[in-house]
Amino acid sequence: MKNQEFLNKAERLFPKLNKVTVYPVRTVRPENADGKYVAVETGSYTEEKLSTGDSVVLDFGDHETGFFTAHFGSAGAHPDAPVWIRVRFAERLSEFFEDAAEYKGWISKAWIQETQAHLDILPCEISFPRRYAFRYVKIEVLDCSSRFKLTVEDASATAVSSADDSSILTYSCKDPEMEPLDRIAARTLHECMQTVFEDGPKRDRRLWMGDLRLEALTNYETYQANGLVKEGLYLFAGDTDDDGRVASNLFIEPSIEADDVYMFDYSLFFTTTLRDYYVNTKDKETLLELYETAIKQVELSEERLGADGVVKDSDMMGWCFVDWNLGLNKQASAHGIYLYALLAAADLASYMGEKEKEDEYRKRHVSGVQAVRKALYDPEKGVFVSGSSRQISFASQCWLILGKALSDKEGRSALESVESLSDAEGMVTPYMYHHYIQALIDVGLEDKAKDVMKEYWGGMVSDGADTFFELYRPGHPNESPYGGTIVNSYCHAWSCAPAYFIRKYEW
Ligand code: RAM
């Protein structure tokens, strides 16, 4: 159901993209030393003379999102045949050790960042038309006549982002170990700030509700591009299903269109994201216009409550997202998210001056807490279980803490217990870790939250991260829900949590 007025309003908020020309800072040879990837500096790429099978790797020194241009020449006899090249773009060095032909996963291999070109006449300049996300660019010669060699005379990229680095709030970390985490998180967000808050500039390059929520939170502490949050909210409200349900994600081009994928949690995050937006901006006009859509998500979510008042479980993949752990049962987390959204709805009603509605949502929250404690709380173990298999997971504890279904003391013991249970389902994304950090803070374990952040996000830094990854499970480098890490994204804004927590809690 399109609301053209909302969509027009959103489009008027589309930001201008800043364009910066960037150049490789050095030429490198990637090496894989037992799963540790290192870039060995070599001579300058302009000095290389490339024959069939040769390659050169350009290092731009940081993660960039943009358009690559190279100027090619030749050495030796006059070129008597075209040169056939492959160009690969990598966010991390590890990507060069993967073979696109071996990827057999369930999402399209068209996401893989590589292309081929024939250079018919030399010298020539090629501007590659696709936008890529990369730090490294590898140019490989697939075939070149033996009478001459290929040279790369010049290379550059036009980097694009709507983030304005001069507007980022300055912050000096109290704990120096937090500094790289804050900086890399801000860079991650910067790269994802395009016409919309993209989830990742490599993949899926579009607006997802769950990602928007966390990007918005970090944005309030950093770039304060609040128009981009407002734009995202109007886009989601401008293309719902016929019942008024907010989609999980939207395609932006060639024109705005909601994906036909609806997820229980992502729809509810519209409500909580509008609450956060209002708290941070006090933009009453947007609140007034989007309030109905926000409230609607809570009403629709209640269709999923069972006779016992608890969100019903489902076997359908993706009915509720929570995390990319494919073994995770989502029921308890979904109920926690429902409770969390009820509190946001109550807040929104109070900002609207609707006292009765506010009380009503708070009452429903109390009943929702009672219902889930009765159905899914195991008082002996001190944890929530989920689904008919009564699965115990970090996600269930975190979300029911965030939904205020436990006292702080109970929350602390739930998090301690789940950590001590070796068979508890863990977390595989920085997205879920964001919620774990928040849950630790909420129950009064702020020091532990800092340690977890240093260890988890610091682990990505030790693995050479210039931006934070979509998926990260320490000790499991091959983690991918897609059937191959070659399509994983290594700059994913749902992982920019450090810049949010460090600044908000003054770490
Ligand atoms: C991934 C997307 C996005 C996320 C969804 C659920 O495919 O990249 O970040 O929100 O999953």
mmCIF file of N, CA, C and O and ligand atoms in Angstrom, residues 106-107 198-200 203-212 215 248-249 261 263 265-266 321-324 429 431 470-471 481-482 487 489 492-494, ligand 1:
data_model
loop_
_atom_site.group_PDB
_atom_site.id
_atom_site.type_symbol
_atom_site.label_atom_id
_atom_site.label_comp_id
_atom_site.label_asym_id
_atom_site.label_seq_id
_atom_site.Cartn_x
_atom_site.Cartn_y
_atom_site.Cartn_z
ATOM 1 N N TRP A 106 23.116 -20.105 -1.560
ATOM 2 C CA TRP A 106 21.727 -19.832 -1.962
ATOM 3 C C TRP A 106 21.452 -18.374 -2.301
ATOM 4 O O TRP A 106 20.365 -18.043 -2.741
ATOM 5 N N ILE A 107 22.424 -17.476 -2.082
ATOM 6 C CA ILE A 107 22.173 -16.129 -2.601
ATOM 7 C C ILE A 107 23.052 -15.921 -3.829
ATOM 8 O O ILE A 107 24.075 -16.582 -3.983
ATOM 9 N N GLU A 198 22.424 2.182 3.907
ATOM 10 C CA GLU A 198 22.507 0.825 3.363
ATOM 11 C C GLU A 198 22.928 -0.133 4.470
ATOM 12 O O GLU A 198 23.599 0.273 5.423
ATOM 13 N N ASP A 199 22.597 -1.416 4.294
ATOM 14 C CA ASP A 199 23.071 -2.414 5.264
ATOM 15 C C ASP A 199 24.566 -2.641 5.067
ATOM 16 O O ASP A 199 25.335 -2.648 6.022
ATOM 17 N N GLY A 200 24.968 -2.794 3.805
ATOM 18 C CA GLY A 200 26.383 -2.961 3.505
ATOM 19 C C GLY A 200 26.622 -2.511 2.068
ATOM 20 O O GLY A 200 25.795 -2.792 1.202
ATOM 21 N N ARG A 203 26.938 -5.729 -0.187
ATOM 22 C CA ARG A 203 25.710 -6.517 -0.248
ATOM 23 C C ARG A 203 24.918 -6.242 1.019
ATOM 24 O O ARG A 203 25.536 -6.233 2.082
ATOM 25 N N ASP A 204 23.607 -6.011 1.010
ATOM 26 C CA ASP A 204 22.647 -6.002 -0.081
ATOM 27 C C ASP A 204 22.453 -4.613 -0.666
ATOM 28 O O ASP A 204 21.599 -4.442 -1.518
ATOM 29 N N ARG A 205 23.190 -3.641 -0.146
ATOM 30 C CA ARG A 205 23.152 -2.288 -0.701
ATOM 31 C C ARG A 205 21.749 -1.696 -0.670
ATOM 32 O O ARG A 205 21.333 -1.006 -1.593
ATOM 33 N N ARG A 206 20.983 -2.004 0.389
ATOM 34 C CA ARG A 206 19.649 -1.415 0.468
ATOM 35 C C ARG A 206 19.235 -1.199 1.919
ATOM 36 O O ARG A 206 19.997 -1.477 2.840
ATOM 37 N N LEU A 207 18.033 -0.695 2.081
ATOM 38 C CA LEU A 207 17.550 -0.295 3.402
ATOM 39 C C LEU A 207 16.799 -1.440 4.079
ATOM 40 O O LEU A 207 15.750 -1.869 3.600
ATOM 41 N N TRP A 208 17.371 -1.929 5.188
ATOM 42 C CA TRP A 208 16.716 -2.954 5.994
ATOM 43 C C TRP A 208 16.311 -2.310 7.319
ATOM 44 O O TRP A 208 17.081 -1.533 7.897
ATOM 45 N N MET A 209 15.133 -2.688 7.824
ATOM 46 C CA MET A 209 14.612 -2.034 9.027
ATOM 47 C C MET A 209 15.494 -2.278 10.254
ATOM 48 O O MET A 209 15.792 -1.345 11.010
ATOM 49 N N GLY A 210 15.915 -3.521 10.456
ATOM 50 C CA GLY A 210 16.715 -3.829 11.653
ATOM 51 C C GLY A 210 18.056 -3.118 11.613
ATOM 52 O O GLY A 210 18.574 -2.678 12.646
ATOM 53 N N ASP A 211 18.614 -3.004 10.422
ATOM 54 C CA ASP A 211 19.897 -2.319 10.261
ATOM 55 C C ASP A 211 19.713 -0.822 10.467
ATOM 56 O O ASP A 211 20.520 -0.171 11.138
ATOM 57 N N LEU A 212 18.622 -0.268 9.898
ATOM 58 C CA LEU A 212 18.355 1.169 10.049
ATOM 59 C C LEU A 212 18.286 1.540 11.529
ATOM 60 O O LEU A 212 18.821 2.571 11.948
ATOM 61 N N GLU A 215 21.821 1.716 12.872
ATOM 62 C CA GLU A 215 22.566 2.802 12.214
ATOM 63 C C GLU A 215 22.103 4.146 12.768
ATOM 64 O O GLU A 215 22.911 5.042 13.016
ATOM 65 N N SER A 248 10.354 -5.771 5.698
ATOM 66 C CA SER A 248 11.671 -5.920 6.339
ATOM 67 C C SER A 248 12.716 -5.080 5.621
ATOM 68 O O SER A 248 13.683 -4.639 6.235
ATOM 69 N N ASN A 249 12.523 -4.864 4.320
ATOM 70 C CA ASN A 249 13.514 -4.075 3.575
ATOM 71 C C ASN A 249 12.903 -3.491 2.327
ATOM 72 O O ASN A 249 11.839 -3.929 1.871
ATOM 73 N N VAL A 261 9.122 -9.484 1.710
ATOM 74 C CA VAL A 261 9.559 -10.276 2.864
ATOM 75 C C VAL A 261 9.196 -9.490 4.125
ATOM 76 O O VAL A 261 9.598 -8.332 4.267
ATOM 77 N N MET A 263 9.123 -9.612 8.370
ATOM 78 C CA MET A 263 9.665 -10.328 9.524
ATOM 79 C C MET A 263 9.080 -9.713 10.787
ATOM 80 O O MET A 263 9.014 -8.483 10.909
ATOM 81 N N ASP A 265 10.083 -9.264 13.833
ATOM 82 C CA ASP A 265 10.885 -8.293 14.595
ATOM 83 C C ASP A 265 11.142 -7.015 13.807
ATOM 84 O O ASP A 265 11.050 -5.906 14.342
ATOM 85 N N TYR A 266 11.437 -7.163 12.512
ATOM 86 C CA TYR A 266 11.785 -5.971 11.741
ATOM 87 C C TYR A 266 10.597 -5.010 11.639
ATOM 88 O O TYR A 266 10.783 -3.794 11.681
ATOM 89 N N PHE A 321 13.787 -12.491 12.527
ATOM 90 C CA PHE A 321 15.210 -12.624 12.209
ATOM 91 C C PHE A 321 16.104 -12.910 13.427
ATOM 92 O O PHE A 321 16.710 -13.973 13.525
ATOM 93 N N VAL A 322 16.264 -11.985 14.311
ATOM 94 C CA VAL A 322 17.062 -12.053 15.547
ATOM 95 C C VAL A 322 18.579 -12.182 15.316
ATOM 96 O O VAL A 322 19.363 -11.389 15.824
ATOM 97 N N ASP A 323 19.004 -13.188 14.567
ATOM 98 C CA ASP A 323 20.437 -13.403 14.350
ATOM 99 C C ASP A 323 20.578 -14.356 13.171
ATOM 100 O O ASP A 323 19.617 -15.038 12.806
ATOM 101 N N TRP A 324 21.784 -14.431 12.601
ATOM 102 C CA TRP A 324 22.007 -15.377 11.505
ATOM 103 C C TRP A 324 22.425 -16.765 11.999
ATOM 104 O O TRP A 324 22.964 -17.549 11.234
ATOM 105 N N THR A 429 26.443 -12.785 14.841
ATOM 106 C CA THR A 429 26.576 -11.471 14.181
ATOM 107 C C THR A 429 26.860 -10.366 15.200
ATOM 108 O O THR A 429 26.383 -10.418 16.334
ATOM 109 N N TYR A 431 25.407 -7.767 15.035
ATOM 110 C CA TYR A 431 24.036 -7.278 15.253
ATOM 111 C C TYR A 431 23.479 -7.852 16.557
ATOM 112 O O TYR A 431 22.957 -7.130 17.402
ATOM 113 N N GLU A 470 29.763 -8.215 8.712
ATOM 114 C CA GLU A 470 28.357 -8.644 8.826
ATOM 115 C C GLU A 470 28.228 -9.831 9.780
ATOM 116 O O GLU A 470 27.287 -9.917 10.564
ATOM 117 N N LEU A 471 29.185 -10.744 9.683
ATOM 118 C CA LEU A 471 29.165 -11.959 10.499
ATOM 119 C C LEU A 471 30.508 -12.097 11.156
ATOM 120 O O LEU A 471 31.531 -11.856 10.516
ATOM 121 N N PRO A 481 25.825 -17.753 6.627
ATOM 122 C CA PRO A 481 24.513 -18.394 6.491
ATOM 123 C C PRO A 481 24.151 -18.592 5.021
ATOM 124 O O PRO A 481 23.129 -19.171 4.703
ATOM 125 N N TYR A 482 25.014 -18.089 4.138
ATOM 126 C CA TYR A 482 24.662 -18.063 2.715
ATOM 127 C C TYR A 482 25.229 -19.244 1.929
ATOM 128 O O TYR A 482 24.979 -19.360 0.736
ATOM 129 N N VAL A 487 30.396 -14.335 -0.313
ATOM 130 C CA VAL A 487 29.336 -13.321 -0.431
ATOM 131 C C VAL A 487 29.085 -12.584 0.891
ATOM 132 O O VAL A 487 28.222 -11.708 0.962
ATOM 133 N N SER A 489 29.535 -9.864 3.782
ATOM 134 C CA SER A 489 29.893 -8.450 3.679
ATOM 135 C C SER A 489 30.823 -8.123 4.848
ATOM 136 O O SER A 489 30.602 -8.571 5.975
ATOM 137 N N HIS A 492 29.500 -3.788 7.384
ATOM 138 C CA HIS A 492 28.056 -3.918 7.573
ATOM 139 C C HIS A 492 27.663 -3.033 8.750
ATOM 140 O O HIS A 492 28.130 -3.231 9.873
ATOM 141 N N ALA A 493 26.775 -2.093 8.477
ATOM 142 C CA ALA A 493 26.547 -1.045 9.480
ATOM 143 C C ALA A 493 25.862 -1.542 10.751
ATOM 144 O O ALA A 493 25.896 -0.845 11.758
ATOM 145 N N TRP A 494 25.288 -2.745 10.706
ATOM 146 C CA TRP A 494 24.683 -3.221 11.956
ATOM 147 C C TRP A 494 25.771 -3.594 12.968
ATOM 148 O O TRP A 494 25.472 -3.962 14.097
HETATM 149 C C1 RAM B 1 21.122 -9.741 5.563
HETATM 150 C C2 RAM B 1 21.168 -8.302 5.228
HETATM 151 C C3 RAM B 1 20.726 -7.381 6.322
HETATM 152 C C4 RAM B 1 19.871 -8.047 7.338
HETATM 153 C C5 RAM B 1 19.129 -9.216 6.810
HETATM 154 C C6 RAM B 1 18.195 -9.867 7.786
HETATM 155 O O1 RAM B 1 20.909 -10.435 4.375
HETATM 156 O O2 RAM B 1 22.440 -7.974 4.772
HETATM 157 O O3 RAM B 1 21.811 -6.792 6.931
HETATM 158 O O4 RAM B 1 19.042 -7.119 7.932
HETATM 159 O O5 RAM B 1 20.084 -10.149 6.413
#
